[in-house]
Short mmCIF file of C-alpha atoms and ligand atoms in Angstrom, two decimals:
data_model
loop_
_atom_site.label_atom_id
_atom_site.label_comp_id
_atom_site.label_asym_id
_atom_site.label_seq_id
_atom_site.Cartn_x
_atom_site.Cartn_y
_atom_site.Cartn_z
CA MET A 8 30.34 19.73 -25.22
CA SER A 9 30.03 19.18 -28.96
CA ASP A 10 31.81 16.79 -31.24
CA THR A 11 34.43 18.32 -33.54
CA VAL A 12 34.24 17.55 -37.24
CA ASP A 13 37.28 15.26 -36.88
CA ASP A 14 35.41 12.99 -34.42
CA VAL A 15 32.33 12.58 -36.58
CA ASP A 16 31.74 9.22 -38.14
CA LEU A 17 31.17 10.32 -41.77
CA PRO A 18 28.45 8.55 -43.81
CA TYR A 19 30.75 8.10 -46.86
CA ASP A 20 34.22 6.88 -47.73
CA GLU A 21 36.51 9.94 -47.60
CA ASP A 22 38.83 8.72 -50.40
CA GLU A 23 36.43 7.04 -52.78
CA ALA A 24 33.16 8.99 -52.74
CA SER A 25 32.64 11.74 -55.32
CA GLN A 26 31.79 15.26 -54.24
CA GLN A 27 28.18 14.70 -55.32
CA GLU A 28 27.90 11.46 -53.31
CA LYS A 29 29.33 13.15 -50.24
CA ILE A 30 26.76 15.95 -50.42
CA GLN A 31 23.91 13.51 -50.86
CA SER A 32 25.01 11.32 -47.92
CA LEU A 33 25.39 14.33 -45.72
CA GLU A 34 21.93 15.61 -46.67
CA GLU A 35 20.44 12.23 -45.86
CA ARG A 36 22.22 12.14 -42.49
CA LEU A 37 21.00 15.66 -41.75
CA GLU A 38 17.43 14.69 -42.49
CA ILE A 39 17.64 11.72 -40.08
CA LEU A 40 19.17 13.87 -37.36
CA GLU A 41 16.46 16.51 -37.78
CA ALA A 42 13.75 13.88 -37.44
CA GLN A 43 15.41 12.50 -34.32
CA ASN A 44 15.73 15.98 -32.91
CA GLU A 45 12.04 16.62 -33.53
CA GLU A 46 11.14 13.39 -31.77
CA MET A 47 13.29 14.23 -28.76
CA ARG A 48 11.73 17.68 -28.50
CA ASP A 49 8.24 16.17 -28.48
CA LYS A 50 9.26 13.78 -25.74
CA LEU A 51 10.74 16.61 -23.74
CA LEU A 52 7.53 18.62 -24.08
CA ASP A 53 5.46 15.63 -22.94
CA ALA A 54 7.75 15.09 -19.97
CA ASN A 55 7.46 18.75 -19.04
CA ALA A 56 3.69 18.61 -19.20
CA GLU A 57 3.70 15.46 -17.05
CA ASN A 58 6.02 17.14 -14.59
CA ASN A 59 3.68 20.12 -14.34
CA LYS A 60 0.76 17.83 -13.67
CA TYR A 61 2.60 16.04 -10.83
CA GLN A 62 3.75 19.35 -9.43
CA GLN A 63 0.14 20.56 -9.26
CA LYS A 64 -0.98 17.31 -7.68
CA LEU A 65 1.78 17.56 -5.12
CA GLU A 66 0.72 21.09 -4.25
CA ARG A 67 -2.91 20.03 -3.92
CA LEU A 68 -2.01 17.13 -1.64
CA THR A 69 0.33 19.26 0.46
CA HIS A 70 -2.46 21.79 0.84
CA GLU A 71 -4.98 19.09 1.68
CA ASN A 72 -2.56 17.59 4.18
CA LYS A 73 -2.02 20.94 5.85
CA LYS A 74 -5.75 21.54 6.01
CA LEU A 75 -6.35 18.16 7.63
CA LYS A 76 -3.62 18.77 10.16
CA GLN A 77 -5.35 21.95 11.32
CA SER A 78 -7.40 19.90 13.72
CA PRO A 79 -9.70 19.83 15.49
CA LEU A 80 -12.52 19.78 13.01
CA PHE A 81 -15.99 20.89 13.95
CA VAL A 82 -19.27 19.49 12.79
CA ALA A 83 -21.84 21.60 10.95
CA THR A 84 -25.01 21.05 8.98
CA VAL A 85 -25.52 22.51 5.52
CA GLN A 86 -28.48 24.89 5.56
CA GLU A 87 -28.48 26.11 1.98
CA VAL A 88 -26.34 25.83 -1.13
CA THR A 89 -26.43 29.26 -2.85
CA ASP A 90 -24.56 30.88 -5.75
CA GLU A 91 -22.58 32.92 -3.25
CA GLY A 92 -21.47 29.87 -1.28
CA VAL A 93 -22.76 27.37 1.23
CA ILE A 94 -24.58 28.40 4.40
CA ILE A 95 -23.66 26.13 7.29
CA LYS A 96 -24.74 25.95 10.92
CA GLN A 97 -22.15 24.78 13.38
CA HIS A 98 -23.23 22.18 15.96
CA GLY A 99 -22.83 23.08 19.59
CA ASN A 100 -22.98 26.87 19.29
CA ASN A 101 -25.52 27.06 16.40
CA GLN A 102 -23.46 29.74 14.70
CA GLU A 103 -24.37 30.25 11.04
CA ALA A 104 -21.77 31.08 8.42
CA LEU A 105 -21.43 31.50 4.68
CA THR A 106 -18.48 29.61 3.34
CA GLU A 107 -17.06 29.13 -0.15
CA VAL A 108 -16.52 25.68 -1.60
CA THR A 109 -14.75 24.25 -4.61
CA ASP A 110 -16.85 23.02 -7.52
CA GLU A 111 -16.00 19.39 -6.75
CA MET A 112 -17.06 19.79 -3.11
CA ARG A 113 -20.29 21.52 -4.17
CA GLU A 114 -21.30 18.37 -6.05
CA ASP A 115 -21.02 16.31 -2.84
CA ILE A 116 -23.07 18.67 -0.72
CA GLU A 117 -26.77 19.16 -0.30
CA PRO A 118 -28.98 20.83 2.31
CA ASP A 119 -29.11 18.91 5.63
CA ALA A 120 -25.82 17.14 4.90
CA ARG A 121 -23.38 17.01 7.79
CA VAL A 122 -19.91 18.33 7.11
CA ALA A 123 -16.63 18.71 8.97
CA VAL A 124 -15.39 22.30 9.06
CA ASN A 125 -12.08 23.73 10.23
CA ASN A 126 -11.33 26.73 12.45
CA SER A 127 -12.05 29.19 9.67
CA LEU A 128 -15.30 27.38 8.91
CA SER A 129 -14.16 26.07 5.53
CA ILE A 130 -15.70 22.73 4.69
CA VAL A 131 -13.00 20.08 4.87
CA LYS A 132 -15.12 17.05 4.00
CA PRO A 133 -18.69 15.82 3.95
CA LEU A 134 -19.55 13.37 6.73
CA SER A 135 -21.38 10.10 6.57
CA ASN A 136 -24.98 10.41 7.63
CA GLU A 137 -26.21 10.51 11.17
CA THR A 138 -27.48 6.98 11.45
CA ASP A 139 -23.96 5.74 10.74
CA VAL A 140 -22.58 7.81 13.59
CA ARG A 141 -25.31 6.58 15.90
CA ALA A 142 -24.67 3.00 14.92
CA ARG A 143 -20.96 3.44 15.44
CA VAL A 144 -21.21 4.79 18.95
CA MET A 145 -24.31 3.00 20.22
CA GLU A 146 -24.80 -0.70 20.65
CA VAL A 147 -28.46 -1.62 20.98
CA THR A 148 -29.26 -5.21 22.05
CA GLU A 149 -32.87 -6.23 22.48
CA SER A 150 -32.04 -9.10 24.83
CA PRO A 151 -28.42 -9.53 25.88
CA ASP A 152 -27.39 -13.14 26.45
CA VAL A 153 -25.81 -12.72 29.89
CA SER A 154 -27.58 -13.91 33.02
CA TYR A 155 -26.71 -13.63 36.72
CA GLU A 156 -25.51 -17.24 36.70
CA ASP A 157 -22.75 -16.27 34.26
CA ILE A 158 -21.20 -13.86 36.74
CA GLY A 159 -18.87 -15.17 39.41
CA GLY A 160 -17.66 -13.72 42.69
CA LEU A 161 -19.80 -10.58 42.70
CA GLU A 162 -22.68 -11.59 44.98
CA GLU A 163 -22.86 -8.32 46.90
CA GLN A 164 -22.50 -6.18 43.80
CA MET A 165 -25.16 -8.22 42.05
CA GLN A 166 -27.51 -7.78 44.99
CA GLU A 167 -27.03 -4.03 44.95
CA VAL A 168 -27.51 -3.74 41.19
CA ARG A 169 -30.69 -5.79 41.47
CA GLU A 170 -32.09 -3.50 44.16
CA THR A 171 -31.21 -0.28 42.45
CA VAL A 172 -31.83 -1.12 38.82
CA GLU A 173 -34.00 -4.20 38.63
CA MET A 174 -36.54 -3.30 41.33
CA PRO A 175 -37.44 0.13 39.96
CA LEU A 176 -37.91 -1.41 36.51
CA GLU A 177 -39.95 -4.36 37.68
CA LYS A 178 -41.89 -2.88 40.59
CA PRO A 179 -41.98 0.90 40.14
CA GLU A 180 -45.19 1.04 42.24
CA MET A 181 -43.28 -0.06 45.34
CA PHE A 182 -41.22 3.08 45.23
CA ASP A 183 -44.39 5.15 44.72
CA ASP A 184 -46.10 3.44 47.66
CA VAL A 185 -43.14 3.98 49.93
CA GLY A 186 -42.80 7.53 48.63
CA ILE A 187 -39.15 7.58 47.62
CA ASP A 188 -37.53 8.17 44.26
CA PRO A 189 -35.55 5.23 42.93
CA PRO A 190 -31.90 6.05 42.26
CA SER A 191 -31.55 7.28 38.68
CA GLY A 192 -28.07 6.15 38.05
CA VAL A 193 -25.67 3.55 39.34
CA LEU A 194 -21.95 3.87 38.93
CA LEU A 195 -19.81 0.74 38.77
CA TYR A 196 -16.13 1.31 39.29
CA GLY A 197 -13.14 -0.98 39.37
CA PRO A 198 -10.31 -2.43 37.27
CA PRO A 199 -10.85 -3.52 33.66
CA GLY A 200 -12.32 -6.93 32.90
CA THR A 201 -14.03 -7.48 36.24
CA GLY A 202 -17.60 -7.88 35.01
CA LYS A 203 -19.08 -4.37 34.98
CA THR A 204 -20.50 -4.71 31.48
CA MET A 205 -21.75 -8.19 32.35
CA LEU A 206 -23.67 -6.87 35.37
CA ALA A 207 -25.40 -4.24 33.22
CA LYS A 208 -26.24 -6.81 30.54
CA ALA A 209 -27.55 -9.31 33.07
CA VAL A 210 -29.90 -6.81 34.65
CA ALA A 211 -31.24 -5.84 31.21
CA ASN A 212 -31.73 -9.50 30.39
CA GLN A 213 -33.50 -10.18 33.70
CA THR A 214 -35.92 -7.28 33.23
CA ASP A 215 -36.49 -7.85 29.50
CA ALA A 216 -35.10 -4.41 28.91
CA THR A 217 -33.19 -3.27 25.86
CA PHE A 218 -29.50 -2.86 26.55
CA ILE A 219 -28.06 0.31 25.04
CA LYS A 220 -24.34 0.77 25.37
CA MET A 221 -22.31 3.83 24.57
CA ALA A 222 -18.64 4.43 25.28
CA GLY A 223 -17.75 7.79 26.79
CA SER A 224 -14.59 7.99 24.73
CA GLU A 225 -16.56 7.56 21.51
CA LEU A 226 -18.83 10.39 22.57
CA VAL A 227 -16.11 12.96 22.82
CA HIS A 228 -13.29 11.88 20.57
CA LYS A 229 -14.99 11.27 17.26
CA PHE A 230 -16.18 14.68 16.16
CA ILE A 231 -16.21 17.87 18.09
CA GLY A 232 -19.70 19.30 18.39
CA GLU A 233 -21.41 15.91 18.33
CA GLY A 234 -21.14 14.80 21.98
CA ALA A 235 -24.11 16.67 23.42
CA LYS A 236 -26.29 15.72 20.48
CA LEU A 237 -25.33 12.06 20.80
CA VAL A 238 -26.29 12.14 24.49
CA ARG A 239 -29.72 13.49 23.47
CA ASP A 240 -29.93 10.77 20.81
CA LEU A 241 -28.97 8.16 23.38
CA PHE A 242 -31.90 9.09 25.60
CA ASP A 243 -34.24 9.32 22.59
CA VAL A 244 -33.25 5.82 21.51
CA ALA A 245 -33.78 4.58 25.09
CA ARG A 246 -37.24 6.17 25.15
CA GLU A 247 -38.11 4.47 21.87
CA HIS A 248 -37.11 1.11 23.39
CA GLU A 249 -38.55 1.36 26.92
CA PRO A 250 -37.89 -0.45 29.22
CA ALA A 251 -34.22 0.16 28.65
CA VAL A 252 -30.91 0.01 30.47
CA ILE A 253 -28.43 2.63 29.28
CA PHE A 254 -24.85 1.58 29.89
CA ILE A 255 -22.25 4.33 29.58
CA ASP A 256 -18.81 2.75 29.59
CA GLU A 257 -15.68 4.81 30.31
CA ILE A 258 -17.76 7.63 31.77
CA ASP A 259 -14.52 9.29 32.91
CA ALA A 260 -14.06 10.44 29.30
CA ILE A 261 -17.03 12.80 29.65
CA ALA A 262 -17.08 13.33 33.39
CA ALA A 263 -13.45 13.95 34.23
CA LYS A 264 -12.53 16.67 36.70
CA ARG A 265 -12.32 20.09 35.10
CA THR A 266 -8.79 20.97 34.13
CA GLU A 267 -7.15 24.37 33.93
CA SER A 268 -6.65 24.26 30.19
CA LYS A 269 -9.31 25.88 28.05
CA THR A 270 -8.95 24.03 24.80
CA SER A 271 -11.96 23.58 22.55
CA GLY A 272 -11.75 19.84 23.32
CA ASP A 273 -12.35 20.56 27.01
CA ALA A 274 -15.30 22.81 26.25
CA GLU A 275 -16.76 20.01 24.18
CA VAL A 276 -16.35 17.50 27.01
CA GLN A 277 -18.03 19.97 29.37
CA ARG A 278 -20.97 20.45 27.00
CA THR A 279 -21.38 16.69 26.66
CA MET A 280 -21.34 16.24 30.42
CA MET A 281 -23.82 19.11 30.98
CA GLN A 282 -26.16 17.46 28.50
CA LEU A 283 -25.85 14.15 30.34
CA LEU A 284 -26.53 15.81 33.70
CA SER A 285 -29.54 17.65 32.35
CA GLU A 286 -30.95 14.45 30.84
CA MET A 287 -30.49 12.77 34.22
CA ASP A 288 -31.98 15.69 36.16
CA GLY A 289 -35.11 15.60 34.03
CA PHE A 290 -35.34 11.93 34.64
CA GLU A 291 -38.75 11.52 36.28
CA GLU A 292 -40.51 11.95 32.95
CA ARG A 293 -38.28 9.38 31.38
CA GLY A 294 -40.19 6.40 32.73
CA GLU A 295 -38.67 2.99 32.54
CA ILE A 296 -35.09 3.87 31.78
CA ARG A 297 -32.21 3.10 34.13
CA ILE A 298 -28.67 4.27 33.69
CA ILE A 299 -25.57 2.34 34.64
CA ALA A 300 -22.19 3.95 34.12
CA ALA A 301 -18.80 2.34 34.48
CA THR A 302 -15.26 3.56 34.95
CA ASN A 303 -11.79 2.22 35.64
CA ARG A 304 -10.73 5.69 36.78
CA PHE A 305 -12.93 6.60 39.73
CA ASP A 306 -10.29 9.05 40.99
CA MET A 307 -10.69 11.17 37.85
CA LEU A 308 -14.42 11.76 38.10
CA ASP A 309 -15.92 15.21 38.50
CA ARG A 310 -17.89 15.20 41.77
CA ALA A 311 -20.85 16.93 40.05
CA ILE A 312 -21.75 13.60 38.51
CA LEU A 313 -21.99 11.98 41.96
CA ARG A 314 -24.57 14.40 43.44
CA PRO A 315 -27.91 13.05 44.75
CA GLY A 316 -30.29 12.17 41.95
CA ARG A 317 -27.46 11.41 39.57
CA PHE A 318 -24.96 8.60 40.01
CA ASP A 319 -25.56 8.49 43.74
CA ARG A 320 -25.19 4.74 44.09
CA LEU A 321 -21.57 3.76 43.82
CA ILE A 322 -20.74 0.10 43.51
CA GLU A 323 -17.16 -1.07 43.58
CA VAL A 324 -16.44 -4.03 41.30
CA PRO A 325 -13.03 -5.29 42.41
CA LYS A 326 -10.90 -8.09 41.06
CA PRO A 327 -12.20 -11.42 42.40
CA ASN A 328 -10.73 -13.08 45.50
CA ALA A 329 -9.62 -16.75 45.42
CA GLU A 330 -13.14 -18.00 46.01
CA GLY A 331 -14.49 -15.76 43.26
CA ARG A 332 -11.75 -16.89 40.90
CA GLU A 333 -12.65 -20.53 41.50
CA ILE A 334 -16.30 -19.83 40.65
CA ILE A 335 -15.29 -17.91 37.52
CA PHE A 336 -13.10 -20.85 36.41
CA GLU A 337 -16.10 -23.11 36.87
CA ILE A 338 -18.38 -20.78 34.92
CA HIS A 339 -16.04 -20.53 31.93
CA THR A 340 -15.35 -24.26 31.75
CA ARG A 341 -19.03 -25.24 31.88
CA GLY A 342 -19.10 -26.42 28.30
CA MET A 343 -15.52 -27.69 28.23
CA ASN A 344 -14.20 -31.23 28.37
CA VAL A 345 -12.14 -30.96 31.56
CA ALA A 346 -10.01 -33.87 32.87
CA ASP A 347 -10.48 -35.23 36.42
CA ASP A 348 -7.07 -34.00 37.55
CA VAL A 349 -8.09 -30.34 37.15
CA ASP A 350 -8.37 -28.59 40.50
CA PHE A 351 -9.98 -25.17 40.15
CA ALA A 352 -9.37 -24.25 43.80
CA GLU A 353 -5.65 -24.73 43.25
CA LEU A 354 -5.71 -22.80 39.96
CA ALA A 355 -7.61 -19.99 41.68
CA VAL A 356 -4.86 -19.71 44.30
CA ASP A 357 -2.15 -19.70 41.61
CA ALA A 358 -3.94 -17.13 39.47
CA GLU A 359 -3.63 -14.36 42.03
CA GLU A 360 -4.36 -10.91 40.59
CA ALA A 361 -6.32 -12.39 37.66
CA SER A 362 -9.48 -10.54 36.61
CA GLY A 363 -12.57 -12.33 35.31
CA ALA A 364 -11.48 -11.48 31.78
CA ASP A 365 -8.03 -13.00 32.47
CA ILE A 366 -9.64 -16.22 33.71
CA LYS A 367 -11.82 -16.40 30.61
CA ALA A 368 -8.64 -16.03 28.51
CA VAL A 369 -6.89 -18.77 30.53
CA CYS A 370 -9.74 -21.22 29.90
CA THR A 371 -9.73 -20.57 26.14
CA GLU A 372 -5.91 -20.83 26.01
CA ALA A 373 -5.98 -24.11 27.98
CA GLY A 374 -8.34 -25.51 25.36
CA MET A 375 -5.89 -24.40 22.66
CA PHE A 376 -3.02 -26.22 24.40
CA ALA A 377 -5.06 -29.45 24.37
CA ILE A 378 -5.91 -29.02 20.68
CA ARG A 379 -2.25 -28.40 19.79
CA ASP A 380 -1.42 -31.64 21.60
CA ASP A 381 -4.14 -33.45 19.65
CA ARG A 382 -6.25 -34.13 22.76
CA THR A 383 -9.93 -33.44 23.37
CA GLU A 384 -9.61 -33.41 27.15
CA ILE A 385 -8.10 -30.42 28.93
CA ARG A 386 -5.67 -31.23 31.74
CA MET A 387 -4.33 -29.36 34.75
CA GLU A 388 -1.00 -28.81 32.92
CA ASP A 389 -2.89 -27.04 30.08
CA PHE A 390 -4.44 -24.59 32.55
CA ARG A 391 -1.04 -23.99 34.17
CA SER A 392 0.67 -23.30 30.82
CA ALA A 393 -2.29 -21.11 29.80
CA TRP A 394 -2.01 -19.03 32.97
CA ASP A 395 1.74 -18.55 32.35
CA LYS A 396 0.99 -17.41 28.81
CA VAL A 397 -1.81 -15.00 29.79
CA GLN A 398 0.37 -13.57 32.54
CA ALA A 399 3.31 -13.07 30.18
CA GLU A 400 1.03 -11.35 27.67
CA SER A 401 -0.39 -8.97 30.24
CA ASP A 402 3.15 -8.15 31.45
CA GLU A 403 4.00 -7.36 27.85
CA ASP A 404 0.94 -5.12 27.52
CA GLU A 405 1.95 -3.30 30.66
CA GLU A 406 5.45 -2.74 29.26
CA VAL A 407 3.94 -1.35 26.06
CA SER A 408 1.59 0.99 27.89
CA LYS A 409 4.46 2.19 30.09
CA THR A 410 6.53 2.86 26.99
CA PHE A 411 3.78 4.95 25.44
CA ALA A 412 2.69 6.62 28.68
N1 ATP B 513 -17.06 -11.73 37.44
C1 ATP B 513 -16.97 -12.37 36.26
N2 ATP B 513 -17.55 -13.59 36.11
C2 ATP B 513 -17.47 -14.24 34.95
N3 ATP B 513 -16.84 -13.78 33.85
C3 ATP B 513 -16.26 -12.58 33.94
C4 ATP B 513 -16.30 -11.81 35.14
N4 ATP B 513 -15.65 -10.66 34.94
C5 ATP B 513 -15.24 -10.68 33.67
N5 ATP B 513 -15.58 -11.83 33.05
C6 ATP B 513 -15.26 -12.21 31.66
O1 ATP B 513 -14.52 -11.15 31.07
C7 ATP B 513 -15.23 -10.55 29.98
C8 ATP B 513 -15.11 -9.04 30.08
O2 ATP B 513 -15.81 -8.58 31.20
P1 ATP B 513 -16.60 -7.20 31.21
O3 ATP B 513 -16.68 -6.65 29.81
O4 ATP B 513 -17.86 -7.35 31.94
O5 ATP B 513 -15.59 -6.34 32.03
P2 ATP B 513 -15.65 -4.80 32.41
O6 ATP B 513 -15.46 -4.72 33.87
O7 ATP B 513 -16.85 -4.18 31.81
O8 ATP B 513 -14.33 -4.33 31.68
P3 ATP B 513 -13.92 -2.92 31.05
O9 ATP B 513 -13.75 -1.99 32.20
O10 ATP B 513 -12.62 -3.28 30.38
O11 ATP B 513 -15.01 -2.54 30.10
C9 ATP B 513 -16.65 -11.04 30.11
O12 ATP B 513 -17.27 -11.16 28.85
C10 ATP B 513 -16.49 -12.38 30.79
O13 ATP B 513 -16.22 -13.38 29.83
#
């Protein structure tokens, strides 16, 4: 829509201005309008250019997003950066490939760098170096600070771990003299928070062995193609630190029963497990290294892992009974200022179904109740309230895990 001449606010007085004055005013007005028009056009051009830039950025991000969603990614090592492209070698199957990269990516890549590649072997991103990965998945402790006295209610289990792990480390000659091979691996199984990790740490402490922990889930879920290599690394690190206790937590993540599905993730889990079995089978040359594995899901384990010479000693680590719970209460309140009215036997009966980890949480919570009440002494009522709280929290957790199951 345009204004008609009648609507226009004229820059002169219609009745009084001379013809000459009218022309001059109109010329001046025209000049101003032309300048304004020019300015608006420049702004429009700038806005268009800006728009184009955002459009391109949006396309790049959408593309990037799509690329990242094409999981899983595989791990490869850069062999050579050539004018034709980058030569990479995929981990796991050792397949070599020539792949093209953008100029920006080329700047970030050098021979021996590890990169994540997608299904079509395009480099998606460079990876942090190997030591970072090792550090992320392996916990190496020269002397863990857990001793047998810190563990409550697991006398039998402790005895068995001592025989099967401690004896071969401390008196290997006894096994030679008798002429039997010590068990290579011990499998601890039972509900979460019952002291499996503590048992492994205590035996390492007792034997002055280095404690090396790796979580099965870390081994397989981080990057496809890395699992088997990390298992090799794990045993290399153990050899460097002999005597050593290797603790593989959540072993079910690598040693679950074979499923029907043939996804690349499954193949990766299989490769990781085969590597673990072969490391264990070649165990005699490995000297003073003992392996302890743990799982909360014994029912899921592939039986191959339980054959003789592998994890052939199975030790169940159940939740503690009332007597065990009482001892665990005593252990975790050793350094606490507990009032005379506190009766651990009674608390142990009340806290049915509690794991060692729950009891530890109850003791800490009880201390918090005393602090909130401005007291330095912890009373029976604090422990009772703490148990109610811990129980309510674990019920909540259960609800959440059911919701997401
Ligand atoms: N039997 C126990 N005696 C004393 N404290 C215990 C016992 N069991 C568990 N705890 C306490 O709970 C914490 C967690 O226990 P731990 O990590 O050994 O459990 P876990 O069986 O390895 O659990 P998960 O299967 O979840 O790894 C311990 O650091 C300790 O404070």
